[in-house]
Tab-separated table of C-alpha atoms in Angstrom:
chain	number	residue	atom	x	y	z
A	1	MET	CA	14.613	-72.735	52.098
A	2	PRO	CA	14.093	-73.376	48.463
A	3	ASP	CA	14.694	-70.729	45.710
A	4	LEU	CA	11.339	-69.507	44.983
A	5	THR	CA	12.464	-67.235	42.173
A	6	THR	CA	13.402	-70.037	39.830
A	7	ASP	CA	10.269	-72.669	40.211
A	8	HIS	CA	7.023	-71.869	42.058
A	9	SER	CA	5.497	-75.332	41.373
A	10	ARG	CA	4.365	-77.340	44.232
A	11	ALA	CA	5.842	-80.607	42.813
A	12	ALA	CA	9.321	-78.691	42.903
A	13	LEU	CA	8.763	-77.610	46.464
A	14	GLU	CA	7.452	-81.073	47.737
A	15	GLY	CA	10.639	-82.841	49.138
A	16	ALA	CA	12.513	-79.369	48.988
A	17	HIS	CA	13.360	-80.018	52.693
A	18	SER	CA	17.125	-81.023	53.236
A	19	HIS	CA	18.115	-84.215	51.762
A	20	GLY	CA	19.842	-87.162	53.780
A	21	ALA	CA	19.294	-86.746	57.498
A	22	PRO	CA	15.690	-86.498	58.941
A	23	ALA	CA	14.490	-82.937	59.496
A	24	ALA	CA	14.771	-83.460	63.271
A	25	ALA	CA	18.480	-84.634	63.141
A	26	ARG	CA	19.712	-81.755	61.087
A	27	TYR	CA	21.215	-78.650	62.886
A	28	VAL	CA	20.949	-75.546	60.773
A	29	SER	CA	22.759	-72.376	61.443
A	30	SER	CA	20.816	-70.301	59.130
A	31	ARG	CA	16.929	-69.804	59.078
A	32	ALA	CA	17.260	-70.055	55.400
A	33	ASP	CA	18.330	-73.501	55.682
A	34	ARG	CA	15.404	-74.788	57.607
A	35	PRO	CA	13.880	-78.006	56.328
A	36	THR	CA	10.665	-77.221	54.512
A	37	SER	CA	8.210	-79.773	53.279
A	38	PHE	CA	4.330	-80.484	52.483
A	39	ASP	CA	4.679	-83.786	54.254
A	40	PRO	CA	4.111	-83.954	57.988
A	41	ALA	CA	6.569	-86.981	58.168
A	42	ASP	CA	9.416	-84.711	57.423
A	43	ILE	CA	8.648	-81.990	60.186
A	44	PRO	CA	8.039	-83.898	63.165
A	45	VAL	CA	6.590	-82.900	66.460
A	46	PRO	CA	8.964	-80.431	68.269
A	47	HIS	CA	10.368	-81.121	71.638
A	48	GLY	CA	11.582	-77.804	72.933
A	49	ARG	CA	15.107	-78.134	72.325
A	50	GLU	CA	14.863	-77.009	68.511
A	51	GLU	CA	15.970	-73.408	67.955
A	52	ASP	CA	12.737	-72.600	66.524
A	53	TRP	CA	10.713	-73.701	69.413
A	54	ARG	CA	12.892	-73.097	72.453
A	55	PHE	CA	10.899	-70.000	73.416
A	56	THR	CA	7.399	-71.429	72.724
A	57	PRO	CA	5.259	-72.992	75.414
A	58	LEU	CA	4.733	-76.375	73.859
A	59	LYS	CA	1.930	-77.535	76.160
A	60	ARG	CA	-0.150	-74.718	74.880
A	61	PHE	CA	0.563	-75.234	71.275
A	62	ALA	CA	0.570	-79.056	71.445
A	63	PRO	CA	-2.979	-79.581	70.095
A	64	LEU	CA	-1.804	-78.009	66.893
A	65	PHE	CA	1.066	-80.336	66.465
A	66	ASP	CA	-1.290	-83.471	66.240
A	67	LEU	CA	-2.400	-84.033	62.698
A	68	ASP	CA	-5.095	-86.593	63.580
A	69	ALA	CA	-6.577	-84.247	66.179
A	70	VAL	CA	-6.707	-81.167	63.844
A	71	GLY	CA	-7.760	-83.051	60.927
A	72	ALA	CA	-10.457	-84.728	63.036
A	73	GLY	CA	-11.539	-81.339	64.653
A	74	THR	CA	-11.625	-79.662	61.289
A	75	ALA	CA	-13.837	-82.399	59.602
A	76	ALA	CA	-16.072	-83.157	62.603
A	77	CYS	CA	-16.767	-79.564	63.569
A	78	PRO	CA	-16.334	-77.007	60.514
A	79	THR	CA	-17.971	-74.369	62.538
A	80	ALA	CA	-15.400	-74.337	65.110
A	81	VAL	CA	-13.740	-71.776	62.916
A	82	ALA	CA	-16.073	-69.738	60.622
A	83	VAL	CA	-14.543	-67.465	57.803
A	84	ARG	CA	-16.604	-64.503	56.606
A	85	VAL	CA	-15.680	-62.149	53.736
A	86	ASP	CA	-16.896	-58.551	52.984
A	87	ALA	CA	-15.353	-57.634	49.675
A	88	PRO	CA	-15.793	-54.591	47.920
A	89	GLN	CA	-16.168	-54.477	44.030
A	90	GLY	CA	-12.882	-55.475	42.155
A	91	VAL	CA	-12.206	-58.579	44.643
A	92	THR	CA	-13.011	-61.994	43.534
A	93	VAL	CA	-13.918	-64.441	46.325
A	94	GLU	CA	-13.719	-68.145	45.907
A	95	ALA	CA	-13.715	-71.389	47.946
A	96	LEU	CA	-10.939	-73.681	46.491
A	97	ASP	CA	-10.623	-77.290	46.879
A	98	ARG	CA	-7.261	-78.249	48.284
A	99	GLY	CA	-6.217	-79.765	45.054
A	100	ASP	CA	-6.390	-76.572	43.320
A	101	ASP	CA	-3.222	-75.722	41.227
A	102	ARG	CA	-3.171	-72.109	42.770
A	103	LEU	CA	-2.551	-73.432	46.323
A	104	GLY	CA	0.827	-74.265	47.656
A	105	THR	CA	2.820	-72.190	45.078
A	106	VAL	CA	4.393	-69.659	47.225
A	107	GLY	CA	6.467	-72.001	49.553
A	108	ALA	CA	6.380	-74.945	51.662
A	109	PRO	CA	5.505	-75.013	55.312
A	110	VAL	CA	8.438	-74.262	57.591
A	111	ASP	CA	7.506	-75.761	60.932
A	112	ARG	CA	5.153	-78.233	62.534
A	113	THR	CA	2.109	-76.088	62.952
A	114	GLY	CA	2.583	-74.953	59.319
A	115	VAL	CA	2.741	-78.498	57.877
A	116	VAL	CA	-0.199	-79.705	59.940
A	117	ALA	CA	-2.339	-76.671	58.765
A	118	TRP	CA	-1.467	-77.581	55.099
A	119	ALA	CA	-2.345	-81.183	55.559
A	120	ALA	CA	-5.570	-80.751	57.589
A	121	PHE	CA	-7.395	-78.008	55.875
A	122	GLN	CA	-10.498	-78.876	53.958
A	123	SER	CA	-10.943	-75.972	51.432
A	124	SER	CA	-9.260	-72.318	51.119
A	125	THR	CA	-10.738	-69.188	50.971
A	126	ALA	CA	-9.244	-67.161	48.132
A	127	LEU	CA	-9.330	-63.364	47.525
A	128	THR	CA	-8.177	-62.017	44.194
A	129	LEU	CA	-7.680	-58.144	43.500
A	130	GLY	CA	-8.230	-57.891	39.847
A	131	ALA	CA	-5.350	-56.481	37.651
A	132	GLY	CA	-5.379	-52.825	37.620
A	133	THR	CA	-8.071	-52.515	40.260
A	134	ALA	CA	-7.953	-49.809	42.871
A	135	LEU	CA	-10.191	-50.819	45.845
A	136	GLY	CA	-12.512	-48.231	47.110
A	137	ARG	CA	-12.448	-49.735	50.669
A	138	ALA	CA	-10.834	-52.550	52.423
A	139	ALA	CA	-11.635	-56.083	51.983
A	140	ARG	CA	-12.295	-57.844	55.295
A	141	VAL	CA	-11.885	-61.625	56.205
A	142	THR	CA	-13.207	-62.221	59.659
A	143	VAL	CA	-12.030	-65.435	61.278
A	144	LEU	CA	-14.486	-66.164	63.958
A	145	GLY	CA	-13.735	-68.857	66.609
A	146	GLN	CA	-16.517	-70.576	68.125
A	147	ASP	CA	-14.885	-73.327	70.162
A	148	PRO	CA	-14.650	-71.938	73.708
A	149	GLY	CA	-13.655	-75.277	75.106
A	150	LEU	CA	-10.899	-75.743	72.576
A	151	GLU	CA	-12.194	-79.297	71.931
A	152	ASN	CA	-11.826	-79.103	68.080
A	153	PRO	CA	-8.401	-77.771	67.093
A	154	ALA	CA	-8.835	-76.663	63.401
A	155	ALA	CA	-7.033	-75.649	60.340
A	156	SER	CA	-7.635	-73.037	57.992
A	157	HIS	CA	-6.166	-71.723	54.545
A	158	LEU	CA	-6.359	-68.485	53.018
A	159	LEU	CA	-5.077	-67.258	49.611
A	160	ILE	CA	-4.658	-63.633	48.728
A	161	VAL	CA	-3.446	-62.530	45.373
A	162	ALA	CA	-3.021	-58.863	44.085
A	163	GLU	CA	-2.867	-59.182	40.295
A	164	LYS	CA	-0.802	-56.875	38.121
A	165	ASP	CA	-1.000	-53.172	38.980
A	166	ALA	CA	-3.885	-53.784	41.470
A	167	THR	CA	-3.932	-51.551	44.778
A	168	GLY	CA	-5.785	-52.335	47.869
A	169	THR	CA	-6.083	-53.361	51.451
A	170	VAL	CA	-7.128	-56.641	52.975
A	171	ILE	CA	-7.800	-56.936	56.731
A	172	LEU	CA	-7.825	-60.397	58.483
A	173	ASP	CA	-9.711	-60.159	61.769
A	174	HIS	CA	-9.490	-62.946	64.280
A	175	VAL	CA	-11.988	-63.013	67.007
A	176	GLY	CA	-13.565	-65.371	69.352
A	177	THR	CA	-12.019	-68.499	70.886
A	178	ALA	CA	-10.317	-71.477	68.975
A	179	ALA	CA	-7.322	-73.528	68.631
A	180	LEU	CA	-6.234	-72.654	65.121
A	181	THR	CA	-3.297	-73.541	62.777
A	182	GLN	CA	-3.392	-71.324	59.810
A	183	THR	CA	-1.776	-70.890	56.344
A	184	VAL	CA	-1.960	-67.660	54.674
A	185	GLU	CA	-0.309	-67.392	51.161
A	186	VAL	CA	0.058	-64.103	49.492
A	187	VAL	CA	1.109	-63.253	45.980
A	188	VAL	CA	1.894	-59.506	45.016
A	189	ALA	CA	2.106	-59.433	41.150
A	190	GLU	CA	4.362	-56.984	39.220
A	191	GLY	CA	3.154	-53.320	39.792
A	192	ALA	CA	0.631	-54.324	42.430
A	193	ASN	CA	0.434	-52.427	45.747
A	194	LEU	CA	-0.977	-54.409	48.693
A	195	THR	CA	-1.510	-53.575	52.308
A	196	LEU	CA	-2.379	-56.912	54.380
A	197	VAL	CA	-3.356	-56.340	58.061
A	198	THR	CA	-3.759	-59.173	60.292
A	199	VAL	CA	-5.333	-58.525	63.668
A	200	GLN	CA	-5.170	-61.154	66.518
A	201	GLY	CA	-8.132	-59.732	68.620
A	202	TRP	CA	-8.804	-63.161	70.076
A	203	GLN	CA	-10.132	-63.931	73.642
A	204	ASP	CA	-7.513	-64.948	76.112
A	205	GLU	CA	-8.107	-68.571	75.908
A	206	ALA	CA	-7.501	-68.803	72.124
A	207	VAL	CA	-4.352	-70.637	70.752
A	208	HIS	CA	-3.337	-69.399	67.084
A	209	ALA	CA	-0.510	-70.355	65.093
A	210	SER	CA	-0.103	-68.824	61.578
A	211	ASN	CA	2.301	-69.374	58.662
A	212	HIS	CA	2.351	-66.304	56.268
A	213	ARG	CA	4.290	-67.093	53.190
A	214	VAL	CA	4.674	-64.292	50.786
A	215	ARG	CA	6.023	-63.751	47.245
A	216	LEU	CA	6.625	-60.354	45.661
A	217	GLU	CA	6.971	-60.630	41.881
A	218	GLY	CA	9.104	-57.908	40.326
A	219	ARG	CA	8.562	-54.177	41.165
A	220	ALA	CA	5.505	-55.021	43.621
A	221	THR	CA	4.938	-53.305	47.063
A	222	LEU	CA	3.654	-54.841	50.040
A	223	LYS	CA	2.689	-53.209	53.516
A	224	HIS	CA	2.261	-56.053	55.952
A	225	VAL	CA	0.892	-55.298	59.476
A	226	VAL	CA	0.524	-57.809	62.373
A	227	VAL	CA	-1.499	-56.543	65.432
A	228	SER	CA	-1.606	-59.132	68.320
A	229	LEU	CA	-3.761	-58.201	71.254
A	230	GLY	CA	-5.301	-61.331	72.553
A	231	GLY	CA	-4.849	-65.218	72.969
A	232	ASP	CA	-1.759	-67.146	72.647
A	233	VAL	CA	-0.203	-66.409	69.219
A	234	ARG	CA	2.902	-67.517	67.099
A	235	ILE	CA	3.066	-65.944	63.829
A	236	ALA	CA	5.863	-67.050	61.316
A	237	SER	CA	5.999	-64.578	58.239
A	238	ASP	CA	7.955	-65.615	55.403
A	239	PHE	CA	8.734	-62.857	52.753
A	240	GLY	CA	10.444	-63.745	49.315
A	241	PHE	CA	11.033	-61.770	46.296
A	242	ALA	CA	10.709	-63.132	42.577
A	243	GLY	CA	12.042	-60.290	40.618
A	244	GLU	CA	14.121	-57.113	40.810
A	245	GLY	CA	12.851	-53.901	42.683
A	246	GLY	CA	10.429	-55.406	45.207
A	247	HIS	CA	9.453	-53.230	48.383
A	248	ILE	CA	8.535	-54.598	51.657
A	249	ASP	CA	7.344	-52.695	54.845
A	250	ALA	CA	6.450	-55.201	57.655
A	251	TYR	CA	5.119	-53.673	60.911
A	252	GLY	CA	4.105	-55.332	64.109
A	253	VAL	CA	2.381	-54.103	67.139
A	254	TYR	CA	1.537	-56.215	70.267
A	255	PHE	CA	0.398	-55.891	73.842
A	256	THR	CA	1.001	-58.908	76.028
A	257	ASP	CA	-0.834	-59.454	79.212
A	258	ALA	CA	-0.360	-61.647	82.286
A	259	GLY	CA	0.206	-65.217	81.542
A	260	GLN	CA	-0.051	-64.749	77.633
A	261	HIS	CA	2.398	-65.744	74.989
A	262	GLN	CA	2.953	-63.682	71.731
A	263	GLU	CA	5.627	-64.910	69.385
A	264	HIS	CA	6.378	-63.127	66.166
A	265	ARG	CA	9.143	-64.574	63.585
A	266	PRO	CA	9.445	-62.351	60.388
A	267	PHE	CA	11.995	-63.646	58.007
A	268	VAL	CA	12.992	-61.649	54.831
A	269	ALA	CA	14.838	-63.638	51.968
A	270	HIS	CA	16.528	-61.022	49.650
A	271	THR	CA	17.427	-63.278	46.688
A	272	GLU	CA	16.755	-60.814	43.944
A	273	PRO	CA	18.732	-57.502	43.082
A	274	HIS	CA	17.614	-53.842	44.293
A	275	CYS	CA	14.869	-54.996	46.689
A	276	TYR	CA	13.993	-53.116	49.848
A	277	SER	CA	12.710	-54.170	53.257
A	278	ARG	CA	11.978	-52.647	56.569
A	279	VAL	CA	10.727	-54.735	59.454
A	280	THR	CA	9.530	-52.747	62.558
A	281	TYR	CA	7.807	-54.343	65.583
A	282	LYS	CA	7.087	-52.662	68.899
A	283	GLY	CA	5.365	-54.302	71.934
A	284	ALA	CA	4.425	-53.721	75.472
A	285	LEU	CA	3.966	-56.272	78.257
A	286	GLN	CA	2.550	-56.114	81.682
A	287	GLY	CA	1.513	-58.680	84.347
A	288	GLU	CA	3.126	-61.654	85.705
A	289	ASN	CA	4.450	-64.325	83.143
A	290	ALA	CA	3.438	-62.232	80.240
A	291	HIS	CA	6.046	-63.387	77.633
A	292	ALA	CA	6.704	-61.830	74.140
A	293	VAL	CA	9.022	-63.225	71.665
A	294	TRP	CA	10.426	-61.498	68.560
A	295	VAL	CA	12.894	-63.400	66.291
A	296	GLY	CA	13.809	-61.456	63.147
A	297	ASP	CA	15.800	-62.852	60.272
A	298	CYS	CA	17.051	-61.383	57.105
A	299	LEU	CA	19.236	-63.226	54.418
A	300	ILE	CA	20.926	-61.324	51.677
A	301	GLY	CA	21.704	-64.001	49.021
A	302	PHE	CA	24.696	-64.036	46.728
A	303	GLY	CA	22.453	-62.643	43.863
A	304	ALA	CA	20.807	-59.866	45.794
A	305	ARG	CA	23.213	-56.981	44.848
A	306	GLY	CA	21.820	-53.418	45.773
A	307	THR	CA	19.897	-54.692	48.730
A	308	ASP	CA	18.525	-52.254	51.163
A	309	THR	CA	17.097	-53.688	54.434
A	310	TYR	CA	16.781	-53.035	58.106
A	311	GLU	CA	15.072	-54.840	61.019
A	312	LEU	CA	14.011	-53.212	64.316
A	313	ASN	CA	12.319	-54.518	67.441
A	314	ARG	CA	11.395	-52.461	70.606
A	315	ASN	CA	9.879	-53.725	73.858
A	316	LEU	CA	8.439	-51.804	76.788
A	317	VAL	CA	8.067	-53.748	79.902
A	318	LEU	CA	5.451	-51.965	82.213
A	319	THR	CA	5.328	-54.212	85.273
A	320	GLU	CA	7.485	-56.735	87.237
A	321	GLY	CA	7.064	-60.302	86.177
A	322	ALA	CA	6.874	-59.587	82.297
A	323	LYS	CA	9.773	-61.061	79.872
A	324	ALA	CA	10.562	-60.196	76.545
A	325	ASP	CA	13.001	-62.225	74.151
A	326	SER	CA	14.284	-60.209	71.071
A	327	ILE	CA	16.619	-61.593	68.683
A	328	PRO	CA	17.571	-60.037	65.472
A	329	ASN	CA	19.762	-61.979	62.889
A	330	LEU	CA	21.313	-60.904	59.728
A	331	GLU	CA	22.966	-63.156	57.177
A	332	ILE	CA	24.839	-61.472	54.231
A	333	GLU	CA	26.275	-63.318	51.235
A	334	ASN	CA	26.770	-60.272	49.070
A	335	GLY	CA	28.566	-57.197	50.211
A	336	ASN	CA	27.599	-55.120	47.168
A	337	ILE	CA	24.497	-53.763	48.865
A	338	GLU	CA	22.953	-50.236	49.562
A	339	GLY	CA	22.604	-50.965	53.297
A	340	ALA	CA	21.694	-53.377	55.967
A	341	GLY	CA	21.328	-53.584	59.820
A	342	HIS	CA	19.373	-54.368	62.961
A	343	ALA	CA	18.471	-53.173	66.298
A	344	SER	CA	16.775	-54.612	69.234
A	345	ALA	CA	16.027	-53.054	72.665
A	346	THR	CA	14.088	-54.005	75.786
A	347	GLY	CA	13.544	-51.894	78.555
A	348	ARG	CA	11.343	-50.136	81.328
A	349	PHE	CA	10.075	-46.622	81.300
A	350	ASP	CA	12.347	-43.868	80.445
A	351	ASP	CA	13.007	-42.039	84.003
A	352	GLU	CA	13.966	-38.912	82.126
A	353	GLN	CA	10.475	-38.697	80.360
A	354	LEU	CA	8.574	-39.411	83.485
A	355	PHE	CA	10.519	-36.912	85.486
A	356	TYR	CA	9.922	-34.247	82.725
A	357	LEU	CA	6.170	-34.942	82.634
A	358	ARG	CA	5.743	-35.252	86.325
A	359	ALA	CA	7.706	-31.883	86.822
A	360	ARG	CA	4.983	-30.329	84.803
A	361	GLY	CA	2.184	-31.377	87.173
A	362	ILE	CA	1.190	-34.513	85.423
A	363	PRO	CA	0.178	-37.279	87.665
A	364	GLU	CA	2.555	-40.459	87.264
A	365	ILE	CA	-0.368	-42.665	86.103
A	366	ASP	CA	-1.160	-40.015	83.205
A	367	ALA	CA	2.634	-39.644	82.640
A	368	ARG	CA	2.973	-43.327	82.209
A	369	ARG	CA	0.052	-43.369	79.805
A	370	LEU	CA	1.522	-40.644	77.710
A	371	VAL	CA	4.830	-42.365	77.402
A	372	VAL	CA	3.328	-45.677	76.257
A	373	LEU	CA	1.094	-43.901	73.845
A	374	GLY	CA	4.046	-42.112	72.330
A	375	PHE	CA	6.008	-45.410	72.073
A	376	PHE	CA	3.323	-46.806	70.054
A	377	ASN	CA	2.338	-43.894	68.088
A	378	GLU	CA	5.192	-43.775	65.718
A	379	ILE	CA	4.464	-47.230	64.344
A	380	VAL	CA	0.452	-46.973	64.782
A	381	THR	CA	0.518	-44.167	62.290
A	382	GLU	CA	2.423	-45.996	59.577
A	383	ILE	CA	-0.370	-48.518	59.379
A	384	GLY	CA	-2.267	-46.302	57.132
A	385	VAL	CA	-5.869	-47.941	57.804
A	386	PRO	CA	-7.739	-45.561	59.977
A	387	GLU	CA	-10.340	-48.021	61.136
A	388	VAL	CA	-7.232	-50.380	62.203
A	389	GLU	CA	-5.329	-47.398	63.893
A	390	GLU	CA	-8.361	-46.406	65.964
A	391	ARG	CA	-9.195	-49.954	67.010
A	392	LEU	CA	-5.591	-50.280	68.017
A	393	MET	CA	-5.268	-47.277	70.075
A	394	ALA	CA	-8.519	-47.816	71.777
A	395	ALA	CA	-7.123	-51.335	72.880
A	396	ILE	CA	-3.956	-49.683	74.010
A	397	GLU	CA	-5.860	-47.205	76.065
A	398	LYS	CA	-7.917	-50.155	77.617
A	399	GLU	CA	-4.813	-52.032	78.590
A	400	LEU	CA	-3.157	-48.941	79.990
A	401	GLU	CA	-6.242	-48.674	82.270
A	402	LEU	CA	-5.243	-52.112	83.542
A	403	THR	CA	-1.653	-50.874	83.867
A	404	GLY	CA	-2.876	-48.173	86.197
A	405	LEU	CA	-4.614	-50.454	88.366
A	406	ILE	CA	-1.602	-52.825	88.689
A	407	ALA	CA	0.604	-49.850	89.382
A	408	ALA	CA	-1.697	-48.578	92.046
A	409	ARG	CA	-2.119	-52.039	93.561
A	410	ALA	CA	1.724	-52.382	93.819
A	411	GLY	CA	1.970	-48.970	95.487
A	412	ALA	CA	-0.554	-50.031	98.003
A	413	GLU	CA	1.205	-53.271	98.809
A	414	MET	CA	4.526	-51.491	99.418
A	415	ALA	CA	2.723	-49.036	101.665
A	416	ASP	CA	0.986	-51.768	103.600
A	417	PRO	CA	2.429	-55.270	103.148
A	418	THR	CA	-0.580	-56.822	104.693
A	419	GLN	CA	-2.405	-56.205	101.437
A	420	ALA	CA	-0.016	-58.491	99.500
């Protein structure tokens, strides 16, 4: 990965992928050394053997690898994915041509879907929180999929900038059905405090890949929240610092249903002194072939003295047939730090918690519901956006109704095998 702290120009980033061997031929032991480029020729279509793609169902995401198909779909059917913005006073909303100098300054694409998204988008929707602004309410960007047959794979680009000392919340809400590859560039300037929430509330048929490329300048603060509830999703979030004293809290919540694939790949590159990051993701899975993937990476570079970082992933498997892969990675090149660590766990219900609740007369289905709500509540309350918290808890309650039905059916089948 290029050093974004020294040169933010697109010209410097183009060709910043590794030199010599083609991207596909290089083996990289560190996520920080991934080939990156704005040129699709440098990041070929994956075959599934690559470390970055070995968990991903390539057939489902294959339409988003094809630059010709995505480009044609985006141009031929601009309504396949509509972007609508509701912004309060203090936010400037613009449609930027792809040649605008403000685009492509945060970092280069890191994978095939990312480079296709960059090469195929027609125009970018840009939101700028003005310097010194304190928003009275959240700005909302609704990404509406209107392609139920997934016939027009599309690309989109969003730019979100919080200027110096700005404070506010931006919500990206994805609904409907589409095959979408997306770039979200985020710049948080000195002294700014931004909360960015992205909700994947797609219909089940949707396929969504997104590259979030984030830069914090100086003593900026970012709360980055990913909520994945619907569709097959793969979200790669790359966080970088461009100055001393930056602060990142990255939260993720997901509920993966039968046959669904939800993959989250946060990466924090600590390259500057005295920066702070916490990455905390929690997910629940239920149903046959539900698959959740979390790969969390953190780099502490040679110049990142005084770093304080930790990453955590927890998965709760609610039914048989669901699978979670959870891989935390920590690379330390400077031992003069405040602290660094990671933790990961995947398990089923806590039998002691269930026993405690049932011993007090609570039926098993209700006891399971309380355990799951408690599992999520710790992270949901950290989101800090009431409308998102309420929507998320309502969605979890709805999913738990299905869990109860699955459990009841499983119990009936055990009692009477003829019902299987």
